[in-house]
mmCIF file of C-alpha atoms in Angstrom:
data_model
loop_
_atom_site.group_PDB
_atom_site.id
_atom_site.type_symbol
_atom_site.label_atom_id
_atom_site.label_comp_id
_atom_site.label_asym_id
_atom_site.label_seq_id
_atom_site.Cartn_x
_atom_site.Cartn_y
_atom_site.Cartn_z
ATOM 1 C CA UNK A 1 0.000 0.000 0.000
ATOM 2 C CA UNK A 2 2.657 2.176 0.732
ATOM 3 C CA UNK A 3 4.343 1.936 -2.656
ATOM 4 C CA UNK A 4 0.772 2.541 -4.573
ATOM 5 C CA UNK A 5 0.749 5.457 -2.110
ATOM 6 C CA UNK A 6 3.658 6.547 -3.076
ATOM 7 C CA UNK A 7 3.402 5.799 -6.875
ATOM 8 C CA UNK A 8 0.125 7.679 -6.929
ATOM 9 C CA UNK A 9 1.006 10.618 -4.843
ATOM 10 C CA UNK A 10 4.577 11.654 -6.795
ATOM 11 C CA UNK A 11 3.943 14.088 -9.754
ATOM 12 C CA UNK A 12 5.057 12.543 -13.057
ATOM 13 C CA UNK A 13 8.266 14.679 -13.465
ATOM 14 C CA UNK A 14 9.448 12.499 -11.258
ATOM 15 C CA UNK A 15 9.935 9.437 -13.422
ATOM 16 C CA UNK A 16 12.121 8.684 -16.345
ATOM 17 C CA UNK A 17 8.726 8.476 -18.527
ATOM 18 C CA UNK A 18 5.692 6.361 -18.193
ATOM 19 C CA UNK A 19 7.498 2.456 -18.011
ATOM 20 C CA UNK A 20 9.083 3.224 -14.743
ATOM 21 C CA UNK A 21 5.444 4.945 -13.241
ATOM 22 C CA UNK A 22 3.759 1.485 -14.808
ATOM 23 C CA UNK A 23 6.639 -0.785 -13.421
ATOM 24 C CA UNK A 24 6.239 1.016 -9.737
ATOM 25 C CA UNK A 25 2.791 0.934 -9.678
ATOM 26 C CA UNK A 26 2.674 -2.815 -11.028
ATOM 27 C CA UNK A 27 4.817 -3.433 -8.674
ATOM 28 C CA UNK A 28 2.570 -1.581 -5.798
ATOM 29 C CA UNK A 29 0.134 -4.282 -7.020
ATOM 30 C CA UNK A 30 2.087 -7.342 -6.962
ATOM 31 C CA UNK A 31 3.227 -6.797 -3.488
ATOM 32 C CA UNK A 32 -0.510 -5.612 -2.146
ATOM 33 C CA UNK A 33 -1.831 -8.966 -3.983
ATOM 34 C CA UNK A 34 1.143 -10.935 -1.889
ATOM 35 C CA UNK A 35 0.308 -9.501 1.200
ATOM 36 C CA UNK A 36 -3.588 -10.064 0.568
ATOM 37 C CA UNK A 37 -2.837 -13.674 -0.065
ATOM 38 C CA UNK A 38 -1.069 -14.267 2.864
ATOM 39 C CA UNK A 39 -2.988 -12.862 5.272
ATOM 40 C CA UNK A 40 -6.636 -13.623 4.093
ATOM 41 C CA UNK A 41 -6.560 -17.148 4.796
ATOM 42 C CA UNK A 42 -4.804 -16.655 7.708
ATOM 43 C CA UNK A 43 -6.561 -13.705 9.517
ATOM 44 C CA UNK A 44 -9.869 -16.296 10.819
ATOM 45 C CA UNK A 45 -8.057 -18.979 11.149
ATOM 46 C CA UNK A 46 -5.580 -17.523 13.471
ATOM 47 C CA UNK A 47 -8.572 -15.516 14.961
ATOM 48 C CA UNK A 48 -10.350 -19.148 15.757
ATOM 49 C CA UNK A 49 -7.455 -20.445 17.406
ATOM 50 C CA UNK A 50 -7.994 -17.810 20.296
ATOM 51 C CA UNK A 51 -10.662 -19.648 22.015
ATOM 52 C CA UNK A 52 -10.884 -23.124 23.437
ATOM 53 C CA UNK A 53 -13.570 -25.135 21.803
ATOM 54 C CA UNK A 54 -14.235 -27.023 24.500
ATOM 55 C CA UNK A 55 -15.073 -23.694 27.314
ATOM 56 C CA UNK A 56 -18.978 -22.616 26.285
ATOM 57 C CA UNK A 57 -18.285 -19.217 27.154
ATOM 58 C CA UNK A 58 -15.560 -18.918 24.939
ATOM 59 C CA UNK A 59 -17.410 -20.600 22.028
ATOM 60 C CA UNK A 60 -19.783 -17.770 22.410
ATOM 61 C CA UNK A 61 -16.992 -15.251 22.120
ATOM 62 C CA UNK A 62 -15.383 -17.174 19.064
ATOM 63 C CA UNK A 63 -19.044 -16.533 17.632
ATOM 64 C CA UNK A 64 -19.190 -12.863 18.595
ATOM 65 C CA UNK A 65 -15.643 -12.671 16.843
ATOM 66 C CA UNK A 66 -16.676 -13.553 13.532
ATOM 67 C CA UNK A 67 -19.833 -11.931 13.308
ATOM 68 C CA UNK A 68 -17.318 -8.828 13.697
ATOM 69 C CA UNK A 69 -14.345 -9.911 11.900
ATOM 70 C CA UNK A 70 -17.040 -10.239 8.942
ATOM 71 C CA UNK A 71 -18.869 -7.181 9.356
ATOM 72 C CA UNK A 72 -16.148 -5.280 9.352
ATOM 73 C CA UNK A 73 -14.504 -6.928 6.481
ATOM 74 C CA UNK A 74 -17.799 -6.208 4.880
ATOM 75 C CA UNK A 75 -17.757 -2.435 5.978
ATOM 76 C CA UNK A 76 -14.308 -1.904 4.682
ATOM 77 C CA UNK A 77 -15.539 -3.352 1.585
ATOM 78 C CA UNK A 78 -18.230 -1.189 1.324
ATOM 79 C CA UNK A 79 -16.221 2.040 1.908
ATOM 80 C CA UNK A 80 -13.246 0.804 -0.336
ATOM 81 C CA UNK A 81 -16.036 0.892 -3.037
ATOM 82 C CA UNK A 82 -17.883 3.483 -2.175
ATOM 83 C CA UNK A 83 -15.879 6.200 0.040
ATOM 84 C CA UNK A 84 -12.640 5.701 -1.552
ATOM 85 C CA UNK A 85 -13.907 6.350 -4.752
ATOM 86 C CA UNK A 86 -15.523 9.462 -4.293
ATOM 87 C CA UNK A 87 -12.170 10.780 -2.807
ATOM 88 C CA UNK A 88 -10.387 9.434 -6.049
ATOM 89 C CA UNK A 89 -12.239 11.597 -7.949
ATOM 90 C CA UNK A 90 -12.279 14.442 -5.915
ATOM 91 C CA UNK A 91 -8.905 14.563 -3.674
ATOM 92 C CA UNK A 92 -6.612 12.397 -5.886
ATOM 93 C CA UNK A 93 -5.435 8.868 -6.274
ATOM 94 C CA UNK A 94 -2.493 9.490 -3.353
ATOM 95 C CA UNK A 95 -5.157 10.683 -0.401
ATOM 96 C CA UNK A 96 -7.335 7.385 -1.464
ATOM 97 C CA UNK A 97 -4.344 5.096 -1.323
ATOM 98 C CA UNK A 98 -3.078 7.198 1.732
ATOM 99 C CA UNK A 99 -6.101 6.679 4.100
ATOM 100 C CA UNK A 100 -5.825 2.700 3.635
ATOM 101 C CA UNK A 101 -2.569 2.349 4.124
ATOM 102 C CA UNK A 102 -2.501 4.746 7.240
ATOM 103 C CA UNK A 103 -5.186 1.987 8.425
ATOM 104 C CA UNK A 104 -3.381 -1.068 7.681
ATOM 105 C CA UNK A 105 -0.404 0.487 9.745
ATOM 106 C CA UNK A 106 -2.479 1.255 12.808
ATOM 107 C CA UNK A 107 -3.608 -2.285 12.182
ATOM 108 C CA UNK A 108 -0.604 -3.764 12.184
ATOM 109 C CA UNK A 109 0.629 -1.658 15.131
ATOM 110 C CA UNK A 110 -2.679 -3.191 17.123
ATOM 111 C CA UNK A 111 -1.958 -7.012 16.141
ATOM 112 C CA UNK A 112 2.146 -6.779 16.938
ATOM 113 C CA UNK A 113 0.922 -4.927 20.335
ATOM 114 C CA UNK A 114 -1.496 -7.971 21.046
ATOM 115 C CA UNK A 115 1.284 -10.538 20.472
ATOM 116 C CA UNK A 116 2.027 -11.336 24.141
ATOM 117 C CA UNK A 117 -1.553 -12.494 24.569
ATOM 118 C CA UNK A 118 -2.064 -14.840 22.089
ATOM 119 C CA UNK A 119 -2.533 -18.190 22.205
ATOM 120 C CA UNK A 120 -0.458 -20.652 19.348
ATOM 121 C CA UNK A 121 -1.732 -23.953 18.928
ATOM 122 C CA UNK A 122 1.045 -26.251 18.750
ATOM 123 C CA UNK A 123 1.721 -28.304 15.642
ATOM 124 C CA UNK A 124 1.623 -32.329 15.991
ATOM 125 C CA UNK A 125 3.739 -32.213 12.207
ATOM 126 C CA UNK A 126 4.496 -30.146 9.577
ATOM 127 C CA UNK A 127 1.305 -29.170 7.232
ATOM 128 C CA UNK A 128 3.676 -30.284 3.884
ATOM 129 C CA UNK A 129 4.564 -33.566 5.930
ATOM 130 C CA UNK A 130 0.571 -34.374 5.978
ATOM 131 C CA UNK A 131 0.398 -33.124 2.570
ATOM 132 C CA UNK A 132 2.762 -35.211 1.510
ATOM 133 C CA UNK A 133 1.822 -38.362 2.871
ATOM 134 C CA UNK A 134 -1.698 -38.313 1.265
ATOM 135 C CA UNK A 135 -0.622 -37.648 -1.606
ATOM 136 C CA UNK A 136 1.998 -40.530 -1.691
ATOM 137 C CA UNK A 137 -1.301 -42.717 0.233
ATOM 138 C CA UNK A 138 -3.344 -41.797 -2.835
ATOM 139 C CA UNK A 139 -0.731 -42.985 -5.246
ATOM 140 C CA UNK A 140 -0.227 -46.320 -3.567
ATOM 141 C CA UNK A 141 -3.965 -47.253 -2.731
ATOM 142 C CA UNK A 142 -4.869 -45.833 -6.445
ATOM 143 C CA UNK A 143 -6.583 -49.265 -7.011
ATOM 144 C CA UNK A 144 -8.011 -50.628 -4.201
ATOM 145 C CA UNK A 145 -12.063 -50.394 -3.291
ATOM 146 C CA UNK A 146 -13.454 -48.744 -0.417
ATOM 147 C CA UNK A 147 -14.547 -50.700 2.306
ATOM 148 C CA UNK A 148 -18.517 -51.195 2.631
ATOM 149 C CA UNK A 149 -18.335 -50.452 6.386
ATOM 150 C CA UNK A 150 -17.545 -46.503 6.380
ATOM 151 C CA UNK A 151 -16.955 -46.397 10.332
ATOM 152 C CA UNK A 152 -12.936 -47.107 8.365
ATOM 153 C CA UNK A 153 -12.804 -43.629 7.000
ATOM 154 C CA UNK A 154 -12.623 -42.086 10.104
ATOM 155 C CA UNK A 155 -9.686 -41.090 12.000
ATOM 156 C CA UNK A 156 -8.555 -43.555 14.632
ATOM 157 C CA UNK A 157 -9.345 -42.858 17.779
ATOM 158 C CA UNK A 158 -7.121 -41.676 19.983
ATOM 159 C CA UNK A 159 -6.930 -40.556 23.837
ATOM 160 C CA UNK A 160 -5.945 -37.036 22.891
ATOM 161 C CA UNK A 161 -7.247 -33.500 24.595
ATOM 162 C CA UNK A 162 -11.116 -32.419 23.276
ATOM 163 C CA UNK A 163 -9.282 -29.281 22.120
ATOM 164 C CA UNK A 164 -6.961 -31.474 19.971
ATOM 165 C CA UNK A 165 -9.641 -33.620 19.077
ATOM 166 C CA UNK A 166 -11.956 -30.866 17.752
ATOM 167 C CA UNK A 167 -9.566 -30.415 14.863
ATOM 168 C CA UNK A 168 -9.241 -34.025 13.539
ATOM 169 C CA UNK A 169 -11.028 -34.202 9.969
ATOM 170 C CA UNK A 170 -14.545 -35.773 10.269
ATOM 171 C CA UNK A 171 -16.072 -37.802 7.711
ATOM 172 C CA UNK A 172 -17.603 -36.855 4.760
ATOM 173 C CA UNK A 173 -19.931 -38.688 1.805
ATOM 174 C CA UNK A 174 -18.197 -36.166 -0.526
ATOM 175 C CA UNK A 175 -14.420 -37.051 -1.804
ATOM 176 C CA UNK A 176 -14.582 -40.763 -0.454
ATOM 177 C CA UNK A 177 -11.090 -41.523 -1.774
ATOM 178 C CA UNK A 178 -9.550 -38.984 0.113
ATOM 179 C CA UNK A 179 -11.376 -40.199 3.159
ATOM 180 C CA UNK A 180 -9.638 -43.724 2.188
ATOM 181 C CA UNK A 181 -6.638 -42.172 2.242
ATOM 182 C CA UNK A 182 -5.853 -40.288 5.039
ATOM 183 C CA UNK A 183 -7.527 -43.094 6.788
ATOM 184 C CA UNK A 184 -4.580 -45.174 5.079
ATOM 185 C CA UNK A 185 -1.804 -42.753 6.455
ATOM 186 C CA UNK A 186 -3.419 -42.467 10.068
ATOM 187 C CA UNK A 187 -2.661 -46.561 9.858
ATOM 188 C CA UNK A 188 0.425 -46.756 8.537
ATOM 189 C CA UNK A 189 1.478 -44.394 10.766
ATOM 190 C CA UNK A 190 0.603 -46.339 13.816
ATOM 191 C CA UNK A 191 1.957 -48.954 12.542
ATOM 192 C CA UNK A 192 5.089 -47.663 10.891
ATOM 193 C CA UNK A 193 6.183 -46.238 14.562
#
């Protein structure tokens, strides 16, 4: 945001000609569609991970959380589109891409200020790891038939936390071979060790 800030808020004297304006602001682009990638998918999930799913009271808050953390996403939408725009046309491209990234900052300042009080759920293995062995699960059990009995598409069972089991994958009618298959690693895991 900063660099679109910038790129929009420098007269054009500035620049060697028009490539290098096009090549900043491209560039102002690239590196707001990076950052938007990385920290869409992250943002709720990291946000759900703040309360235990086992406490009542704090499923209620993890409720209340999203019904904010999606109106406001909403709201910003609907002033990005709206708000925004009107100052584009009537204060300039570098006060519309000023006001969002002065935003984003005081964001940022907020969530690196909160960072003593979070709570990080521990990894059991690396996300590629689990990735990984699917994948190589799916390759080796290509042919074989699903069983009849689907109680062996679940997860095994295992004497872990309620918090840790909350996040084991539940069955599904939909993608059945997958279901096979990470049913297939779960078991040669427990066996393999």
């Amino acid at each position: 945001m900063l660099v679109l800030t910038v790129a929009a808020s420098v007269p054009t004297s500035y620049y060697h000609g028009d490539v290098h304006r096009t090549v900043v602001v491209y560039l102002g682009l690239y590196l707001a569609a990076l950052g938007t990638g990385g920290i869409k998918p992250c943002a709720s999930a990291f946000g759900a991970d703040q309360f235990d799913g086992g406490d009542l009271m704090e499923l209620e808050k993890k409720g209340s959380f999203f019904n904010w953390y999606y109106f406001l996403l909403n709201l910003g939408s609907l002033l990005s589109s709206t708000l925004l725009v009107w100052l584009q046309d009537n204060g300039g491209w570098g006060l519309s891409f000023a006001i969002p990234t002065v935003l984003m900052t005081l964001g940022l300042a907020v969530f690196v200020g909160g960072s003593r009080v979070y709570r990080f759920r521990k990894l059991r293995a690396s996300p590629f790891t689990s990735i990984c062995q699917v994948l190589v699960a799916a390759v080796r059990k290509w042919h074989v038939q699903l069983p009849d009995d689907i109680s062996l598409l679940y997860e095994l069972a295992s004497s872990s936390s309620s918090a840790e089991s909350s996040h084991k994958i539940q069955h599904t009618s939909q993608f059945r071979y997958s279901n096979y298959c990470i049913t297939q690693v779960n078991l040669l895991s427990k066996f393999d060790n």
